[in-house]
Amino acid sequence: FIVLMIGVFLYLFFLNESLKGKPSQKFQEEAKIQKEKAKEKARIQKEEAEEKARIQKEEAEEKARIQKEEADKQQNIKFQMISNLKKTILIFDSNIYMNSIYEDIFHFLRENNFNNLLMFQEQYDEISNLQIYESRVAKREIDLLSKSDVLTIYKIDIQSRKGAYADPVLINNIRNFCSTKKVNIVFVTDDKDLSIRTVQLVKADGYRNLLDVYSGSEFQSIISSNPNI
């Protein structure tokens, strides 16, 4: 019996020694599974991050493409608008030159090298004869436009004419240019009465299609709706 007990004891001793420091098979399998799960999770997270980065890059590229297309479109609109305006004769009423809120209009004409702005002797004399602040504002703009070769004063004389009144001259010359030169006129005025008379008389002459009339703010909106002004 003693021998048997010694044998059992030795068997259990050596069995215990053999198991020391070695995880069970079940534990090993669980650890392997957890490791594989962590690896798979990391792979999925990496793929998701890469996909998110790809989508963000594509969205950024698409946004940049759309912005470029819009900028190109606006630029083309600007060039077309300038090209169309340069094919006309531009005539501004005195009240446009005399109003400082329209400085950006004259800046636009100078910056884009217009050379088709027309003024008449009587109109300049009317402005010049006025001894008011608005007259000085107008003459400053006229001087800049003249030096930039944007403006031509039609049939200007050596001396100003006292008592000059521009409205009839503006109407008659606009009618004459439409009927004889067959050229498109852009007339800008804040004088509603002058606008109405000009439109109606040109219409009666049969050349309404050659005349566009705008207020100062309307013309301002046309040019300010375009980039790089």
PDB file of C-alpha atoms in Angstrom:
ATOM      1  CA  PHE A   1       0.000   0.000   0.000  1.00  0.00           C
ATOM      2  CA  ILE A   2       2.807   2.384   0.940  1.00  0.00           C
ATOM      3  CA  VAL A   3       4.530   1.675  -2.353  1.00  0.00           C
ATOM      4  CA  LEU A   4       1.287   2.372  -4.177  1.00  0.00           C
ATOM      5  CA  MET A   5       0.820   5.697  -2.405  1.00  0.00           C
ATOM      6  CA  ILE A   6       4.397   6.668  -3.154  1.00  0.00           C
ATOM      7  CA  GLY A   7       3.816   5.890  -6.821  1.00  0.00           C
ATOM      8  CA  VAL A   8       0.638   7.981  -6.951  1.00  0.00           C
ATOM      9  CA  PHE A   9       2.407  10.819  -5.192  1.00  0.00           C
ATOM     10  CA  LEU A  10       5.319  10.743  -7.614  1.00  0.00           C
ATOM     11  CA  TYR A  11       2.914  10.628 -10.600  1.00  0.00           C
ATOM     12  CA  LEU A  12       0.999  13.633  -9.374  1.00  0.00           C
ATOM     13  CA  PHE A  13       4.248  15.459  -8.569  1.00  0.00           C
ATOM     14  CA  PHE A  14       5.694  14.982 -12.013  1.00  0.00           C
ATOM     15  CA  LEU A  15       2.348  15.787 -13.635  1.00  0.00           C
ATOM     16  CA  ASN A  16       2.154  19.072 -11.713  1.00  0.00           C
ATOM     17  CA  GLU A  17       5.746  19.906 -12.626  1.00  0.00           C
ATOM     18  CA  SER A  18       5.016  19.275 -16.283  1.00  0.00           C
ATOM     19  CA  LEU A  19       2.071  21.666 -16.227  1.00  0.00           C
ATOM     20  CA  LYS A  20       3.930  24.487 -14.492  1.00  0.00           C
ATOM     21  CA  GLY A  21       4.274  27.669 -16.690  1.00  0.00           C
ATOM     22  CA  LYS A  22       2.119  26.198 -19.483  1.00  0.00           C
ATOM     23  CA  PRO A  23      -1.388  27.599 -20.066  1.00  0.00           C
ATOM     24  CA  SER A  24      -4.153  25.214 -20.649  1.00  0.00           C
ATOM     25  CA  GLN A  25      -5.182  24.406 -24.232  1.00  0.00           C
ATOM     26  CA  LYS A  26      -8.494  26.192 -23.702  1.00  0.00           C
ATOM     27  CA  PHE A  27      -6.733  29.306 -22.486  1.00  0.00           C
ATOM     28  CA  GLN A  28      -4.406  29.186 -25.478  1.00  0.00           C
ATOM     29  CA  GLU A  29      -7.325  28.920 -27.859  1.00  0.00           C
ATOM     30  CA  GLU A  30      -9.138  31.836 -26.197  1.00  0.00           C
ATOM     31  CA  ALA A  31      -6.016  33.969 -26.348  1.00  0.00           C
ATOM     32  CA  LYS A  32      -5.584  33.094 -30.018  1.00  0.00           C
ATOM     33  CA  ILE A  33      -9.197  34.025 -30.729  1.00  0.00           C
ATOM     34  CA  GLN A  34      -8.855  37.336 -28.882  1.00  0.00           C
ATOM     35  CA  LYS A  35      -5.666  38.092 -30.770  1.00  0.00           C
ATOM     36  CA  GLU A  36      -7.347  37.355 -34.100  1.00  0.00           C
ATOM     37  CA  LYS A  37     -10.341  39.502 -33.126  1.00  0.00           C
ATOM     38  CA  ALA A  38      -8.065  42.399 -32.198  1.00  0.00           C
ATOM     39  CA  LYS A  39      -6.172  41.981 -35.440  1.00  0.00           C
ATOM     40  CA  GLU A  40      -9.400  41.903 -37.441  1.00  0.00           C
ATOM     41  CA  LYS A  41     -10.725  44.925 -35.572  1.00  0.00           C
ATOM     42  CA  ALA A  42      -7.527  46.841 -36.311  1.00  0.00           C
ATOM     43  CA  ARG A  43      -7.757  45.832 -39.979  1.00  0.00           C
ATOM     44  CA  ILE A  44     -11.369  47.018 -40.202  1.00  0.00           C
ATOM     45  CA  GLN A  45     -10.555  50.288 -38.433  1.00  0.00           C
ATOM     46  CA  LYS A  46      -7.649  50.856 -40.817  1.00  0.00           C
ATOM     47  CA  GLU A  47      -9.852  50.162 -43.838  1.00  0.00           C
ATOM     48  CA  GLU A  48     -12.572  52.452 -42.484  1.00  0.00           C
ATOM     49  CA  ALA A  49     -10.033  55.239 -41.857  1.00  0.00           C
ATOM     50  CA  GLU A  50      -8.592  54.801 -45.348  1.00  0.00           C
ATOM     51  CA  GLU A  51     -12.077  54.837 -46.885  1.00  0.00           C
ATOM     52  CA  LYS A  52     -13.022  57.928 -44.895  1.00  0.00           C
ATOM     53  CA  ALA A  53      -9.817  59.663 -45.993  1.00  0.00           C
ATOM     54  CA  ARG A  54     -10.506  58.658 -49.618  1.00  0.00           C
ATOM     55  CA  ILE A  55     -14.052  60.030 -49.464  1.00  0.00           C
ATOM     56  CA  GLN A  56     -12.888  63.257 -47.842  1.00  0.00           C
ATOM     57  CA  LYS A  57     -10.217  63.666 -50.526  1.00  0.00           C
ATOM     58  CA  GLU A  58     -12.726  63.057 -53.312  1.00  0.00           C
ATOM     59  CA  GLU A  59     -15.193  65.495 -51.730  1.00  0.00           C
ATOM     60  CA  ALA A  60     -12.463  68.140 -51.395  1.00  0.00           C
ATOM     61  CA  GLU A  61     -11.392  67.592 -55.016  1.00  0.00           C
ATOM     62  CA  GLU A  62     -14.996  67.807 -56.204  1.00  0.00           C
ATOM     63  CA  LYS A  63     -15.584  70.975 -54.190  1.00  0.00           C
ATOM     64  CA  ALA A  64     -12.426  72.528 -55.650  1.00  0.00           C
ATOM     65  CA  ARG A  65     -13.519  71.506 -59.152  1.00  0.00           C
ATOM     66  CA  ILE A  66     -16.966  73.056 -58.704  1.00  0.00           C
ATOM     67  CA  GLN A  67     -15.448  76.241 -57.268  1.00  0.00           C
ATOM     68  CA  LYS A  68     -13.054  76.480 -60.222  1.00  0.00           C
ATOM     69  CA  GLU A  69     -15.873  75.921 -62.698  1.00  0.00           C
ATOM     70  CA  GLU A  70     -17.936  78.626 -61.009  1.00  0.00           C
ATOM     71  CA  ALA A  71     -14.977  81.018 -60.970  1.00  0.00           C
ATOM     72  CA  ASP A  72     -14.316  80.303 -64.653  1.00  0.00           C
ATOM     73  CA  LYS A  73     -18.006  80.818 -65.406  1.00  0.00           C
ATOM     74  CA  GLN A  74     -18.064  84.155 -63.590  1.00  0.00           C
ATOM     75  CA  GLN A  75     -14.861  85.200 -65.319  1.00  0.00           C
ATOM     76  CA  ASN A  76     -16.343  84.338 -68.717  1.00  0.00           C
ATOM     77  CA  ILE A  77     -19.498  86.280 -67.856  1.00  0.00           C
ATOM     78  CA  LYS A  78     -17.349  89.273 -66.931  1.00  0.00           C
ATOM     79  CA  PHE A  79     -15.341  89.113 -70.145  1.00  0.00           C
ATOM     80  CA  GLN A  80     -18.500  88.765 -72.221  1.00  0.00           C
ATOM     81  CA  MET A  81     -20.161  91.671 -70.431  1.00  0.00           C
ATOM     82  CA  ILE A  82     -17.107  93.885 -70.943  1.00  0.00           C
ATOM     83  CA  SER A  83     -16.873  92.840 -74.582  1.00  0.00           C
ATOM     84  CA  ASN A  84     -20.536  93.692 -75.163  1.00  0.00           C
ATOM     85  CA  LEU A  85     -20.254  97.055 -73.407  1.00  0.00           C
ATOM     86  CA  LYS A  86     -17.178  97.971 -75.448  1.00  0.00           C
ATOM     87  CA  LYS A  87     -19.193  97.509 -78.639  1.00  0.00           C
ATOM     88  CA  THR A  88     -21.615 100.256 -77.569  1.00  0.00           C
ATOM     89  CA  ILE A  89     -21.414 103.992 -77.042  1.00  0.00           C
ATOM     90  CA  LEU A  90     -21.635 104.757 -73.328  1.00  0.00           C
ATOM     91  CA  ILE A  91     -23.307 108.032 -72.387  1.00  0.00           C
ATOM     92  CA  PHE A  92     -23.713 109.127 -68.771  1.00  0.00           C
ATOM     93  CA  ASP A  93     -25.949 111.944 -67.656  1.00  0.00           C
ATOM     94  CA  SER A  94     -24.347 114.744 -65.619  1.00  0.00           C
ATOM     95  CA  ASN A  95     -25.984 113.511 -62.410  1.00  0.00           C
ATOM     96  CA  ILE A  96     -23.932 110.302 -62.655  1.00  0.00           C
ATOM     97  CA  TYR A  97     -20.621 112.150 -62.868  1.00  0.00           C
ATOM     98  CA  MET A  98     -21.646 114.447 -60.033  1.00  0.00           C
ATOM     99  CA  ASN A  99     -22.561 111.691 -57.574  1.00  0.00           C
ATOM    100  CA  SER A 100     -19.616 110.269 -55.600  1.00  0.00           C
ATOM    101  CA  ILE A 101     -21.441 106.982 -54.914  1.00  0.00           C
ATOM    102  CA  TYR A 102     -20.750 106.035 -58.527  1.00  0.00           C
ATOM    103  CA  GLU A 103     -16.962 106.221 -58.259  1.00  0.00           C
ATOM    104  CA  ASP A 104     -16.741 102.456 -58.694  1.00  0.00           C
ATOM    105  CA  ILE A 105     -18.359 102.753 -62.141  1.00  0.00           C
ATOM    106  CA  PHE A 106     -15.605 105.044 -63.370  1.00  0.00           C
ATOM    107  CA  HIS A 107     -12.961 102.900 -61.680  1.00  0.00           C
ATOM    108  CA  PHE A 108     -14.371  99.888 -63.541  1.00  0.00           C
ATOM    109  CA  LEU A 109     -14.145 101.700 -66.881  1.00  0.00           C
ATOM    110  CA  ARG A 110     -10.554 102.754 -66.282  1.00  0.00           C
ATOM    111  CA  GLU A 111      -9.383  99.385 -64.975  1.00  0.00           C
ATOM    112  CA  ASN A 112     -10.854  97.553 -67.953  1.00  0.00           C
ATOM    113  CA  ASN A 113      -9.506 100.008 -70.553  1.00  0.00           C
ATOM    114  CA  PHE A 114     -12.777 101.258 -71.980  1.00  0.00           C
ATOM    115  CA  ASN A 115     -12.487 103.975 -74.622  1.00  0.00           C
ATOM    116  CA  ASN A 116     -16.105 104.409 -75.706  1.00  0.00           C
ATOM    117  CA  LEU A 117     -17.483 106.797 -73.066  1.00  0.00           C
ATOM    118  CA  LEU A 118     -18.902 109.905 -74.729  1.00  0.00           C
ATOM    119  CA  MET A 119     -19.747 113.334 -73.333  1.00  0.00           C
ATOM    120  CA  PHE A 120     -20.999 116.432 -75.160  1.00  0.00           C
ATOM    121  CA  GLN A 121     -19.690 119.993 -75.059  1.00  0.00           C
ATOM    122  CA  GLU A 122     -22.930 121.319 -73.568  1.00  0.00           C
ATOM    123  CA  GLN A 123     -22.893 118.666 -70.886  1.00  0.00           C
ATOM    124  CA  TYR A 124     -19.355 119.456 -69.776  1.00  0.00           C
ATOM    125  CA  ASP A 125     -20.094 123.207 -69.865  1.00  0.00           C
ATOM    126  CA  GLU A 126     -23.201 122.657 -67.736  1.00  0.00           C
ATOM    127  CA  ILE A 127     -21.116 120.820 -65.141  1.00  0.00           C
ATOM    128  CA  SER A 128     -18.226 123.258 -65.332  1.00  0.00           C
ATOM    129  CA  ASN A 129     -20.461 126.321 -64.873  1.00  0.00           C
ATOM    130  CA  LEU A 130     -21.852 125.022 -61.587  1.00  0.00           C
ATOM    131  CA  GLN A 131     -19.975 126.359 -58.574  1.00  0.00           C
ATOM    132  CA  ILE A 132     -20.896 123.554 -56.198  1.00  0.00           C
ATOM    133  CA  TYR A 133     -19.182 120.597 -54.566  1.00  0.00           C
ATOM    134  CA  GLU A 134     -20.844 118.095 -56.924  1.00  0.00           C
ATOM    135  CA  SER A 135     -19.329 119.927 -59.890  1.00  0.00           C
ATOM    136  CA  ARG A 136     -15.851 119.453 -58.431  1.00  0.00           C
ATOM    137  CA  VAL A 137     -16.580 115.754 -57.888  1.00  0.00           C
ATOM    138  CA  ALA A 138     -17.626 115.451 -61.530  1.00  0.00           C
ATOM    139  CA  LYS A 139     -14.616 117.310 -62.885  1.00  0.00           C
ATOM    140  CA  ARG A 140     -12.252 115.135 -60.869  1.00  0.00           C
ATOM    141  CA  GLU A 141     -13.783 112.018 -62.434  1.00  0.00           C
ATOM    142  CA  ILE A 142     -13.869 113.584 -65.899  1.00  0.00           C
ATOM    143  CA  ASP A 143     -10.211 114.506 -65.587  1.00  0.00           C
ATOM    144  CA  LEU A 144      -9.212 110.943 -64.647  1.00  0.00           C
ATOM    145  CA  LEU A 145     -11.330 109.470 -67.430  1.00  0.00           C
ATOM    146  CA  SER A 146      -9.935 111.911 -69.955  1.00  0.00           C
ATOM    147  CA  LYS A 147      -6.319 111.179 -68.996  1.00  0.00           C
ATOM    148  CA  SER A 148      -7.032 107.445 -69.199  1.00  0.00           C
ATOM    149  CA  ASP A 149      -8.466 107.867 -72.730  1.00  0.00           C
ATOM    150  CA  VAL A 150     -11.730 106.375 -71.543  1.00  0.00           C
ATOM    151  CA  LEU A 151     -13.704 109.568 -72.221  1.00  0.00           C
ATOM    152  CA  THR A 152     -14.137 111.690 -75.332  1.00  0.00           C
ATOM    153  CA  ILE A 153     -15.887 115.061 -75.073  1.00  0.00           C
ATOM    154  CA  TYR A 154     -17.661 115.483 -78.402  1.00  0.00           C
ATOM    155  CA  LYS A 155     -17.004 118.796 -80.154  1.00  0.00           C
ATOM    156  CA  ILE A 156     -15.499 120.477 -77.098  1.00  0.00           C
ATOM    157  CA  ASP A 157     -14.679 124.153 -77.595  1.00  0.00           C
ATOM    158  CA  ILE A 158     -11.981 126.419 -76.202  1.00  0.00           C
ATOM    159  CA  GLN A 159     -14.366 128.186 -73.824  1.00  0.00           C
ATOM    160  CA  SER A 160     -17.409 127.035 -71.918  1.00  0.00           C
ATOM    161  CA  ARG A 161     -20.797 128.318 -72.912  1.00  0.00           C
ATOM    162  CA  LYS A 162     -22.672 130.148 -70.202  1.00  0.00           C
ATOM    163  CA  GLY A 163     -26.155 128.886 -69.541  1.00  0.00           C
ATOM    164  CA  ALA A 164     -25.467 125.539 -71.219  1.00  0.00           C
ATOM    165  CA  TYR A 165     -28.276 123.012 -70.807  1.00  0.00           C
ATOM    166  CA  ALA A 166     -27.414 119.428 -71.670  1.00  0.00           C
ATOM    167  CA  ASP A 167     -30.732 117.520 -71.734  1.00  0.00           C
ATOM    168  CA  PRO A 168     -31.881 118.440 -75.275  1.00  0.00           C
ATOM    169  CA  VAL A 169     -28.367 117.839 -76.603  1.00  0.00           C
ATOM    170  CA  LEU A 170     -28.226 114.410 -74.953  1.00  0.00           C
ATOM    171  CA  ILE A 171     -31.592 113.389 -76.411  1.00  0.00           C
ATOM    172  CA  ASN A 172     -30.865 114.698 -79.918  1.00  0.00           C
ATOM    173  CA  ASN A 173     -27.431 113.102 -80.121  1.00  0.00           C
ATOM    174  CA  ILE A 174     -28.689 109.754 -78.849  1.00  0.00           C
ATOM    175  CA  ARG A 175     -31.463 109.852 -81.464  1.00  0.00           C
ATOM    176  CA  ASN A 176     -28.958 110.806 -84.146  1.00  0.00           C
ATOM    177  CA  PHE A 177     -26.489 108.037 -83.273  1.00  0.00           C
ATOM    178  CA  CYS A 178     -29.243 105.442 -83.260  1.00  0.00           C
ATOM    179  CA  SER A 179     -30.754 106.550 -86.567  1.00  0.00           C
ATOM    180  CA  THR A 180     -27.639 107.374 -88.600  1.00  0.00           C
ATOM    181  CA  LYS A 181     -24.816 105.330 -87.117  1.00  0.00           C
ATOM    182  CA  LYS A 182     -26.992 102.323 -86.222  1.00  0.00           C
ATOM    183  CA  VAL A 183     -24.913 101.842 -83.082  1.00  0.00           C
ATOM    184  CA  ASN A 184     -26.042 100.506 -79.739  1.00  0.00           C
ATOM    185  CA  ILE A 185     -26.277 103.145 -77.023  1.00  0.00           C
ATOM    186  CA  VAL A 186     -26.103 102.577 -73.273  1.00  0.00           C
ATOM    187  CA  PHE A 187     -27.484 105.660 -71.552  1.00  0.00           C
ATOM    188  CA  VAL A 188     -27.161 105.975 -67.765  1.00  0.00           C
ATOM    189  CA  THR A 189     -29.183 108.605 -65.932  1.00  0.00           C
ATOM    190  CA  ASP A 190     -30.917 109.150 -62.598  1.00  0.00           C
ATOM    191  CA  ASP A 191     -33.253 111.690 -64.206  1.00  0.00           C
ATOM    192  CA  LYS A 192     -36.550 109.862 -64.733  1.00  0.00           C
ATOM    193  CA  ASP A 193     -38.004 112.567 -66.950  1.00  0.00           C
ATOM    194  CA  LEU A 194     -34.952 112.525 -69.212  1.00  0.00           C
ATOM    195  CA  SER A 195     -35.038 108.720 -69.292  1.00  0.00           C
ATOM    196  CA  ILE A 196     -38.709 108.675 -70.321  1.00  0.00           C
ATOM    197  CA  ARG A 197     -38.312 111.334 -73.021  1.00  0.00           C
ATOM    198  CA  THR A 198     -35.226 109.683 -74.484  1.00  0.00           C
ATOM    199  CA  VAL A 199     -36.808 106.235 -74.648  1.00  0.00           C
ATOM    200  CA  GLN A 200     -40.057 107.507 -76.149  1.00  0.00           C
ATOM    201  CA  LEU A 201     -38.402 109.653 -78.812  1.00  0.00           C
ATOM    202  CA  VAL A 202     -35.996 106.904 -79.882  1.00  0.00           C
ATOM    203  CA  LYS A 203     -38.914 104.484 -79.927  1.00  0.00           C
ATOM    204  CA  ALA A 204     -40.880 106.887 -82.151  1.00  0.00           C
ATOM    205  CA  ASP A 205     -37.872 106.984 -84.494  1.00  0.00           C
ATOM    206  CA  GLY A 206     -38.045 103.195 -84.751  1.00  0.00           C
ATOM    207  CA  TYR A 207     -34.690 102.440 -83.097  1.00  0.00           C
ATOM    208  CA  ARG A 208     -35.705 101.341 -79.605  1.00  0.00           C
ATOM    209  CA  ASN A 209     -33.756  98.092 -80.034  1.00  0.00           C
ATOM    210  CA  LEU A 210     -30.514 100.104 -80.183  1.00  0.00           C
ATOM    211  CA  LEU A 211     -30.995 101.851 -76.842  1.00  0.00           C
ATOM    212  CA  ASP A 212     -30.572 100.584 -73.287  1.00  0.00           C
ATOM    213  CA  VAL A 213     -31.302 103.011 -70.462  1.00  0.00           C
ATOM    214  CA  TYR A 214     -30.261 102.377 -66.844  1.00  0.00           C
ATOM    215  CA  SER A 215     -30.245 104.300 -63.616  1.00  0.00           C
ATOM    216  CA  GLY A 216     -26.880 104.709 -61.960  1.00  0.00           C
ATOM    217  CA  SER A 217     -27.634 102.005 -59.384  1.00  0.00           C
ATOM    218  CA  GLU A 218     -28.860  99.606 -62.085  1.00  0.00           C
ATOM    219  CA  PHE A 219     -25.671 100.023 -64.101  1.00  0.00           C
ATOM    220  CA  GLN A 220     -23.677  99.696 -60.895  1.00  0.00           C
ATOM    221  CA  SER A 221     -25.381  96.360 -60.225  1.00  0.00           C
ATOM    222  CA  ILE A 222     -24.561  95.106 -63.712  1.00  0.00           C
ATOM    223  CA  ILE A 223     -20.824  95.648 -63.288  1.00  0.00           C
ATOM    224  CA  SER A 224     -20.604  94.786 -59.577  1.00  0.00           C
ATOM    225  CA  SER A 225     -22.193  91.375 -60.144  1.00  0.00           C
ATOM    226  CA  ASN A 226     -18.977  90.387 -61.887  1.00  0.00           C
ATOM    227  CA  PRO A 227     -15.682  89.395 -60.290  1.00  0.00           C
ATOM    228  CA  ASN A 228     -12.397  91.324 -60.279  1.00  0.00           C
ATOM    229  CA  ILE A 229     -13.969  94.735 -60.624  1.00  0.00           C
TER     230      ILE A 229
END
